[in-house]
Coordinates of C-alpha atoms in Angstrom, one line a residue:
M1 CA 63.3 22.4 23.6
Q2 CA 61.1 24.9 25.3
K3 CA 59.6 24.3 28.7
F4 CA 55.9 24.5 29.5
G5 CA 56.3 27.7 31.5
D6 CA 58.4 29.6 29.0
N7 CA 57.2 32.6 27.0
I8 CA 54.9 34.0 29.6
P9 CA 53.0 36.8 27.8
T10 CA 53.1 39.2 30.7
Q11 CA 56.9 39.6 30.7
N12 CA 58.1 43.0 29.6
P13 CA 60.0 43.3 26.3
T14 CA 63.8 43.7 26.6
F15 CA 66.8 43.1 24.4
Y16 CA 68.0 39.5 24.6
R17 CA 71.3 38.3 23.3
E18 CA 71.1 34.5 23.2
N19 CA 67.3 34.1 22.9
P20 CA 64.6 36.3 21.4
P21 CA 62.1 38.2 23.5
P22 CA 59.3 36.2 25.1
S23 CA 56.7 35.0 22.6
A24 CA 53.0 35.6 23.0
V25 CA 52.4 31.9 22.7
S26 CA 54.2 28.8 23.8
I27 CA 55.7 26.5 21.2
W28 CA 53.9 23.7 23.0
T29 CA 50.5 25.1 22.1
G30 CA 51.1 24.5 18.4
L31 CA 52.6 21.1 19.1
V32 CA 49.7 20.0 21.2
G33 CA 47.3 21.1 18.4
L34 CA 49.4 19.4 15.8
G35 CA 49.3 16.2 17.8
A36 CA 45.5 16.4 18.1
L37 CA 45.2 17.1 14.4
T38 CA 47.4 14.0 13.6
A39 CA 45.2 11.9 15.8
A40 CA 42.0 13.2 14.2
L41 CA 43.3 12.5 10.7
L42 CA 44.2 9.0 11.6
F43 CA 40.8 8.5 13.2
V44 CA 38.6 9.9 10.4
F45 CA 40.6 8.2 7.6
T46 CA 40.7 4.8 9.5
Y47 CA 37.2 4.5 11.0
Q48 CA 35.2 7.0 9.0
K49 CA 36.4 6.6 5.5
N50 CA 32.9 6.8 4.0
A51 CA 31.7 9.8 6.0
P52 CA 31.1 13.1 4.2
V53 CA 34.1 15.4 3.9
I54 CA 32.3 18.1 6.0
F55 CA 32.2 15.7 8.9
H56 CA 35.9 15.1 8.6
V57 CA 36.6 18.8 8.5
L58 CA 34.4 19.6 11.6
E59 CA 36.0 16.7 13.6
I60 CA 39.5 17.7 12.8
L61 CA 38.8 21.4 13.7
A62 CA 37.1 20.4 16.9
A63 CA 39.8 18.0 18.0
T64 CA 42.6 20.5 17.3
T65 CA 40.8 23.4 18.9
V66 CA 39.8 21.6 22.1
A67 CA 43.3 20.2 22.6
M68 CA 44.9 23.6 22.2
M69 CA 42.3 25.4 24.3
I70 CA 42.7 23.0 27.3
F71 CA 46.5 23.4 27.2
E72 CA 46.4 27.2 26.7
L73 CA 43.9 27.7 29.5
G74 CA 46.1 25.7 31.8
R75 CA 49.2 27.6 30.8
L76 CA 47.6 31.0 31.2
N77 CA 46.0 30.1 34.5
Q78 CA 49.5 29.4 35.9
H79 CA 50.3 33.1 35.6
R80 CA 47.0 34.6 36.7
E81 CA 46.4 35.8 40.3
K82 CA 42.7 35.0 40.0
P83 CA 41.1 31.9 38.4
L84 CA 40.0 32.3 34.8
F85 CA 36.4 31.2 35.2
R86 CA 34.4 32.4 38.2
L87 CA 30.7 32.2 37.3
P88 CA 28.4 34.2 39.5
R89 CA 26.0 32.0 41.5
I90 CA 23.0 34.2 40.8
P91 CA 23.0 36.4 37.7
T92 CA 22.4 40.0 38.6
R93 CA 20.1 42.3 36.7
A94 CA 23.1 44.4 35.7
S95 CA 25.1 41.4 34.3
L96 CA 22.1 40.2 32.3
G97 CA 21.5 43.7 31.0
N98 CA 25.1 43.9 29.9
V99 CA 24.8 40.5 28.1
G100 CA 21.6 41.7 26.4
L101 CA 23.3 44.9 25.2
R102 CA 26.3 43.1 23.9
L103 CA 24.0 40.6 22.0
L104 CA 22.2 43.6 20.4
G105 CA 25.6 45.0 19.5
A106 CA 26.7 41.8 18.0
F107 CA 23.5 41.5 16.0
L108 CA 23.9 45.1 14.7
T109 CA 27.5 44.2 13.7
I110 CA 26.6 41.0 11.9
V111 CA 23.6 42.2 10.0
P112 CA 25.4 44.3 7.3
F113 CA 27.9 41.5 6.7
T114 CA 25.1 38.9 6.5
I115 CA 23.4 41.0 3.8
G116 CA 26.7 41.2 1.9
Y117 CA 27.1 37.4 2.0
F118 CA 23.5 37.0 0.8
V119 CA 24.3 39.2 -2.2
L120 CA 27.7 37.5 -2.9
S121 CA 26.0 34.0 -2.7
E122 CA 23.9 35.0 -5.7
F123 CA 26.9 36.0 -7.8
L124 CA 29.5 33.5 -6.4
K125 CA 27.4 30.4 -5.7
D126 CA 30.3 27.9 -5.9
R127 CA 32.2 29.8 -3.2
Y128 CA 29.6 31.3 -0.8
E129 CA 26.3 29.3 -1.2
F130 CA 27.5 26.4 1.0
L131 CA 28.7 28.8 3.7
W132 CA 25.5 30.8 3.6
M133 CA 23.4 27.7 4.0
A134 CA 25.6 26.5 6.9
F135 CA 25.3 29.9 8.6
V136 CA 21.5 30.0 8.3
M137 CA 21.1 26.4 9.6
S138 CA 23.5 26.9 12.5
S139 CA 22.4 30.5 13.4
P140 CA 20.3 29.4 16.5
V141 CA 23.3 27.4 17.9
I142 CA 25.7 30.3 17.1
L143 CA 23.3 32.7 18.9
L144 CA 23.2 30.4 22.0
L145 CA 26.9 30.0 22.1
V146 CA 27.5 33.8 21.8
A147 CA 25.1 34.5 24.6
L148 CA 26.8 31.8 26.8
Y149 CA 30.2 33.3 26.0
F150 CA 29.1 36.8 26.9
F151 CA 27.6 35.5 30.1
I152 CA 30.8 33.6 31.1
T153 CA 33.1 36.4 30.2
E154 CA 31.0 39.2 31.8
H155 CA 33.3 39.4 34.8
L156 CA 36.5 39.2 32.6
R157 CA 35.8 42.4 30.7
D158 CA 37.5 45.7 31.4
P159 CA 35.5 48.0 33.8
N160 CA 34.9 50.2 30.7
P161 CA 32.1 48.8 28.4
D162 CA 33.3 47.5 25.1
T163 CA 32.2 48.5 21.6
L164 CA 29.5 45.8 21.4
W165 CA 27.9 47.2 24.6
H166 CA 27.8 50.7 23.1
L167 CA 26.4 49.4 19.9
G168 CA 23.6 47.8 21.9
L169 CA 22.7 51.2 23.1
V170 CA 22.7 52.4 19.5
A171 CA 20.3 49.6 18.6
L172 CA 18.0 50.9 21.4
R173 CA 18.4 54.4 20.1
K174 CA 19.9 55.6 23.4
K175 CA 23.2 56.6 21.8
H176 CA 24.5 58.0 18.5
W177 CA 26.9 56.2 16.2
R178 CA 29.4 59.1 16.5
H179 CA 29.7 58.6 20.3
V180 CA 30.7 54.9 20.1
P181 CA 34.4 54.5 21.1
D182 CA 36.8 52.6 18.8
L183 CA 34.1 52.1 16.3
T184 CA 36.4 52.3 13.3
E185 CA 38.7 49.7 14.8
H186 CA 35.7 47.5 15.6
W187 CA 34.5 47.5 11.9
R188 CA 38.1 46.8 10.7
Q189 CA 38.3 43.7 13.0
W190 CA 35.0 42.4 11.8
M191 CA 36.0 43.1 8.2
V192 CA 39.0 40.8 8.7
K193 CA 36.8 38.1 10.0
T194 CA 34.2 38.6 7.2
V195 CA 36.8 38.3 4.4
F196 CA 39.0 35.5 5.7
V197 CA 36.6 33.1 7.6
P198 CA 34.8 32.1 4.4
F199 CA 38.1 31.7 2.6
A200 CA 39.5 29.7 5.5
F201 CA 36.5 27.3 5.5
A202 CA 36.6 26.9 1.7
T203 CA 40.3 26.2 1.8
I204 CA 40.2 23.6 4.6
Y205 CA 37.2 21.8 2.9
A206 CA 39.1 21.7 -0.5
T207 CA 42.4 20.5 1.0
V208 CA 40.8 17.8 3.1
Y209 CA 38.9 16.6 0.1
I210 CA 42.0 16.5 -2.1
F211 CA 43.9 14.8 0.7
E212 CA 41.2 12.1 1.0
T213 CA 41.2 11.6 -2.8
I214 CA 45.0 11.1 -2.9
I215 CA 44.8 8.6 0.0
K216 CA 42.1 6.5 -1.8
N217 CA 44.3 6.3 -4.9
F218 CA 47.7 6.3 -3.2
T219 CA 50.8 4.5 -4.6
F220 CA 54.4 4.8 -3.6
D221 CA 55.2 6.6 -6.8
L222 CA 57.4 9.7 -6.3
L223 CA 54.7 12.2 -7.5
Q224 CA 52.1 10.4 -5.3
V225 CA 54.3 10.7 -2.2
F226 CA 55.1 14.3 -3.0
S227 CA 51.4 15.2 -3.6
L228 CA 50.3 13.5 -0.3
L229 CA 52.9 15.4 1.8
Y230 CA 52.5 18.6 -0.1
I231 CA 48.7 18.7 0.4
L232 CA 49.2 17.5 4.0
G233 CA 51.1 20.8 4.5
F234 CA 48.1 22.7 3.2
V235 CA 45.7 20.7 5.5
V236 CA 47.8 21.6 8.5
D237 CA 48.1 25.3 7.5
S238 CA 44.3 25.6 6.7
V239 CA 43.3 24.0 9.9
F240 CA 45.4 26.2 12.1
G241 CA 44.5 29.2 10.0
T242 CA 40.8 28.6 10.3
I243 CA 41.1 28.1 14.1
G244 CA 43.1 31.4 14.3
Y245 CA 40.3 33.4 12.6
L246 CA 37.6 31.8 14.7
M247 CA 39.2 31.7 18.2
S248 CA 39.8 35.4 18.7
F249 CA 38.9 35.7 22.4
R250 CA 40.2 37.8 25.2
F251 CA 40.0 35.0 27.8
L252 CA 42.5 33.1 25.7
D253 CA 44.7 36.1 25.3
S254 CA 44.2 35.7 21.5
H255 CA 42.1 38.8 21.0
I256 CA 43.0 41.4 18.3
R257 CA 45.1 44.2 19.7
S258 CA 45.0 46.3 16.6
T259 CA 44.3 46.0 12.8
Q260 CA 46.0 47.3 9.8
R261 CA 45.1 50.9 9.1
S262 CA 46.9 51.6 5.8
I263 CA 45.2 51.3 2.4
L264 CA 48.3 49.8 0.9
G265 CA 48.4 47.1 3.6
W266 CA 44.9 46.1 2.9
M267 CA 45.3 46.2 -0.9
A268 CA 48.6 44.2 -0.8
C269 CA 46.9 41.5 1.3
L270 CA 43.5 41.2 -0.3
I271 CA 44.9 41.0 -3.8
C272 CA 46.4 37.6 -2.8
Y273 CA 43.0 36.1 -2.0
P274 CA 39.7 35.5 -3.8
P275 CA 37.8 37.3 -5.2
L276 CA 40.3 40.1 -5.9
M277 CA 42.9 37.5 -6.8
S278 CA 41.0 36.9 -10.0
L279 CA 42.0 40.4 -11.1
L280 CA 45.6 39.6 -10.5
Y281 CA 45.3 36.4 -12.6
L282 CA 44.2 38.5 -15.6
F283 CA 47.8 39.5 -16.3
V284 CA 49.8 37.2 -14.0
T285 CA 49.9 33.7 -15.7
F286 CA 53.3 32.3 -14.7
F287 CA 51.5 29.1 -13.4
Q288 CA 50.3 28.6 -17.0
N289 CA 53.4 29.5 -19.0
G290 CA 56.0 28.0 -16.7
E291 CA 57.2 24.3 -17.0
A292 CA 56.0 22.5 -13.9
W293 CA 58.8 20.8 -12.1
E294 CA 57.3 17.3 -12.2
I295 CA 57.3 17.4 -16.0
W296 CA 60.7 19.0 -16.5
L297 CA 62.5 16.8 -13.9
R298 CA 60.4 13.6 -14.4
N299 CA 63.4 11.5 -15.4
A300 CA 66.2 13.3 -13.6
G301 CA 66.8 10.5 -11.1
V302 CA 68.2 11.6 -7.7
F303 CA 68.0 15.2 -8.7
T304 CA 64.2 14.8 -8.9
W305 CA 64.0 13.6 -5.3
L306 CA 66.3 16.4 -4.2
W307 CA 64.1 19.0 -6.0
A308 CA 60.9 17.5 -4.5
A309 CA 62.5 17.3 -1.0
T310 CA 63.4 21.0 -1.2
I311 CA 59.9 22.0 -2.1
L312 CA 58.5 19.9 0.7
L313 CA 61.0 21.4 3.1
L314 CA 59.7 24.9 2.1
Q315 CA 56.1 23.7 2.5
G316 CA 57.0 22.4 6.0
L317 CA 58.4 25.8 6.9
Y318 CA 55.3 27.4 5.5
A319 CA 53.0 25.2 7.6
W320 CA 55.2 25.5 10.7
A321 CA 54.9 29.3 10.6
T322 CA 51.1 28.9 11.0
V323 CA 51.2 26.1 13.5
I324 CA 53.5 28.1 15.9
C325 CA 50.8 30.8 16.1
G326 CA 48.4 28.6 17.9
F327 CA 45.2 30.5 18.2
R328 CA 46.8 33.8 17.0
F329 CA 47.1 33.3 13.2
S330 CA 45.4 36.1 11.3
N331 CA 46.1 38.5 8.4
L332 CA 46.1 42.3 8.9
T333 CA 46.0 42.1 12.7
N334 CA 48.3 42.2 15.8
R335 CA 47.2 39.4 18.1
G336 CA 50.5 39.2 20.1
I337 CA 54.1 39.0 18.8
I338 CA 55.4 35.5 17.9
T339 CA 59.1 35.2 18.4
N340 CA 59.7 31.4 18.6
G341 CA 59.5 28.6 16.1
P342 CA 60.5 29.8 12.6
Y343 CA 60.1 33.4 13.6
R344 CA 63.2 32.9 15.7
Y345 CA 65.1 32.7 12.4
F346 CA 63.1 34.8 9.9
K347 CA 60.7 37.8 10.2
H348 CA 58.4 36.4 7.6
P349 CA 59.0 32.7 7.3
A350 CA 55.7 31.9 5.5
Y351 CA 56.2 34.5 2.8
L352 CA 59.8 33.5 2.3
A353 CA 58.9 29.8 2.0
K354 CA 55.9 30.4 -0.3
N355 CA 57.7 32.7 -2.7
I356 CA 60.8 30.5 -3.1
S357 CA 58.7 27.4 -3.5
W358 CA 56.8 29.0 -6.4
W359 CA 60.1 29.4 -8.3
L360 CA 60.9 25.8 -7.8
I361 CA 57.4 24.5 -8.6
F362 CA 56.5 26.6 -11.7
M363 CA 60.1 27.0 -13.0
P364 CA 59.3 30.1 -15.1
F365 CA 63.0 30.4 -15.9
V366 CA 63.0 27.3 -18.1
L367 CA 63.2 28.2 -21.8
T368 CA 60.3 26.1 -23.1
I369 CA 59.1 28.4 -25.8
S370 CA 61.4 31.4 -26.2
I371 CA 63.6 33.8 -24.3
P372 CA 61.0 36.6 -24.3
V373 CA 58.3 34.3 -22.9
A374 CA 60.6 33.0 -20.2
L375 CA 61.7 36.5 -19.2
G376 CA 58.0 37.7 -19.2
T377 CA 57.0 34.7 -17.1
A378 CA 59.8 35.3 -14.6
A379 CA 58.9 39.0 -14.5
Q380 CA 55.3 38.1 -13.5
L381 CA 56.5 35.9 -10.7
L382 CA 58.8 38.7 -9.6
F383 CA 55.8 41.0 -9.5
V384 CA 54.0 38.6 -7.2
N385 CA 57.1 38.4 -5.0
F386 CA 57.0 42.2 -4.9
I387 CA 53.4 42.1 -3.7
Y388 CA 54.4 39.9 -0.8
Y389 CA 57.3 42.2 -0.1
L390 CA 54.8 45.0 0.3
R391 CA 52.7 42.9 2.5
A392 CA 55.7 42.2 4.7
K393 CA 56.7 45.9 4.9
T394 CA 53.2 47.2 5.7
E395 CA 52.8 44.5 8.4
E396 CA 56.1 45.6 9.9
R397 CA 55.0 49.2 9.9
H398 CA 51.7 48.2 11.6
L399 CA 53.4 46.0 14.2
W400 CA 56.0 48.6 15.0
E401 CA 53.5 50.3 17.2
D402 CA 53.9 47.4 19.6
E403 CA 56.9 47.6 21.9
H404 CA 57.2 43.8 22.0
Y405 CA 57.7 43.9 18.2
R406 CA 60.3 46.6 18.4
A407 CA 62.3 44.5 20.8
Y408 CA 61.9 41.5 18.5
V409 CA 63.1 43.5 15.5
R410 CA 66.2 44.6 17.4
W411 CA 67.0 41.0 18.2
I412 CA 66.2 39.4 14.8
D413 CA 68.2 42.2 13.0
S414 CA 71.2 41.1 15.0
Y415 CA 70.8 37.3 15.4
G416 CA 68.4 36.2 12.6
V417 CA 69.6 34.0 9.7
F418 CA 69.7 37.0 7.2
A419 CA 71.6 39.1 9.8
R420 CA 74.2 36.4 10.2
F421 CA 74.4 35.9 6.5
R422 CA 74.9 39.7 6.0
Q423 CA 77.7 39.6 8.5
L424 CA 79.5 36.9 6.6
L425 CA 79.1 38.8 3.3
L426 CA 80.4 42.0 4.8
R427 CA 83.7 40.1 5.4
T428 CA 84.2 39.8 1.7
T429 CA 85.0 42.5 -0.9
I430 CA 82.0 41.7 -3.1
G431 CA 79.7 41.8 -0.1
K432 CA 81.0 45.2 1.1
S433 CA 80.5 46.6 -2.5
F434 CA 77.0 45.1 -2.8
F435 CA 75.7 46.5 0.5
S436 CA 77.5 49.9 -0.2
F437 CA 75.6 50.0 -3.5
L438 CA 72.3 49.2 -1.7
D439 CA 72.9 52.0 0.8
Y440 CA 73.7 54.4 -1.9
L441 CA 70.5 53.4 -3.8
S442 CA 68.4 53.8 -0.7
T443 CA 69.9 57.2 0.1
A444 CA 69.2 58.4 -3.5
M445 CA 65.6 57.2 -3.5
T446 CA 65.1 58.9 -0.1
R447 CA 66.4 62.2 -1.4
L448 CA 64.2 61.9 -4.5
Y449 CA 61.2 61.2 -2.3
E450 CA 61.9 64.2 0.0
R451 CA 62.0 66.5 -3.0
S452 CA 58.6 65.5 -4.4
M453 CA 55.6 66.8 -2.5
L454 CA 53.2 64.8 -4.7
A455 CA 55.0 61.6 -3.8
K456 CA 55.0 62.4 -0.1
R457 CA 51.2 63.0 -0.1
F458 CA 50.5 59.9 -2.1
V459 CA 52.7 57.6 0.1
R460 CA 51.3 59.1 3.3
Y461 CA 47.8 58.6 2.1
I462 CA 48.1 54.9 1.2
W463 CA 50.8 54.0 3.7

């Protein structure tokens, strides 16, 4: 078990033999949040059964966030020479001016995305109308909290003004857009928030609602137990995912270091989420053609329980991969390298668990209609698996810029589960032949790529 002081984020990356390089977050941060989430679930479904779902969602989010924030601030303060919060007794004109400029910059940033949400709410009412109404109603409170945050963190900023400060000058027409530093990175970071915060809120609302419905009609039937635990995994994942997108703050060391720059990386990620996911569903229908496991294995006895337990184990791995991130979960960004928890064993535990579980849940390999239909359905799921493979590879390429990630890759490639499995296979004749064939295939494809100028230009453009 990890100690409270382990994984100090200021340690330099080196190559470790027995243990991976230090993680950006302590394993205790996620465990504290998970404990608070559990307590919040017990409270709201025991004493507030008839309260609206939105109240349950907000209380669960608040309890989990506050618990992790208190722990994380205490952990980070142990390794700071100066105290984290040191408010000036009397605000100076310069500090108030900086806060005002940053507020103007934040306003200038939010306006185009707000207009976009207003337009989307007209076309996608079921998904965005509730979020739009909530944003409009809570905008005064949000503005007050943003101003308070800017004032508190004024002394924590780097000596050089940030992008919001420069955008404030743009709003006052004292500076041109082209002279704002890191502007492209700034818009990419806000694009990530704009895309995924609404999705995260919609997901957590839906999962808590389904979880509440299952509890009200719960029996100890196998499928009821499975459904309860399976949805609970999504509740945990969506809570920590939502917190991750919202709590991107430098004073928590959970700020965004960099965002994905490649077109392919954005495409491979966004196609897995609404609204672009609807385009994928036009020709990927394995969830419709495949025989669901609970139907095919309904009367299989012990084998049914084993199958269900395997799916739940994968769901637990999927949720664990999000919990261990604490405040740092986010797509398309680098917010610190996580090397503990499931990432100690796999580079991409969430993708691995999700893709394997789909094969077990939808069972596209079962011959319910004909061999061509089964093969076609399996091919569709393989295509989705390939999309997640692209996501993994583009993420690796992005994170490779971070020296901490390079140290982690060197370690996981030698001591991870797949590395150890590869070492075992290489001791067999079949394993040696298999990996020799893969090396030959990789070399052949590399040579083919090197000979094609068109392929080079295309890959460099999207990669």
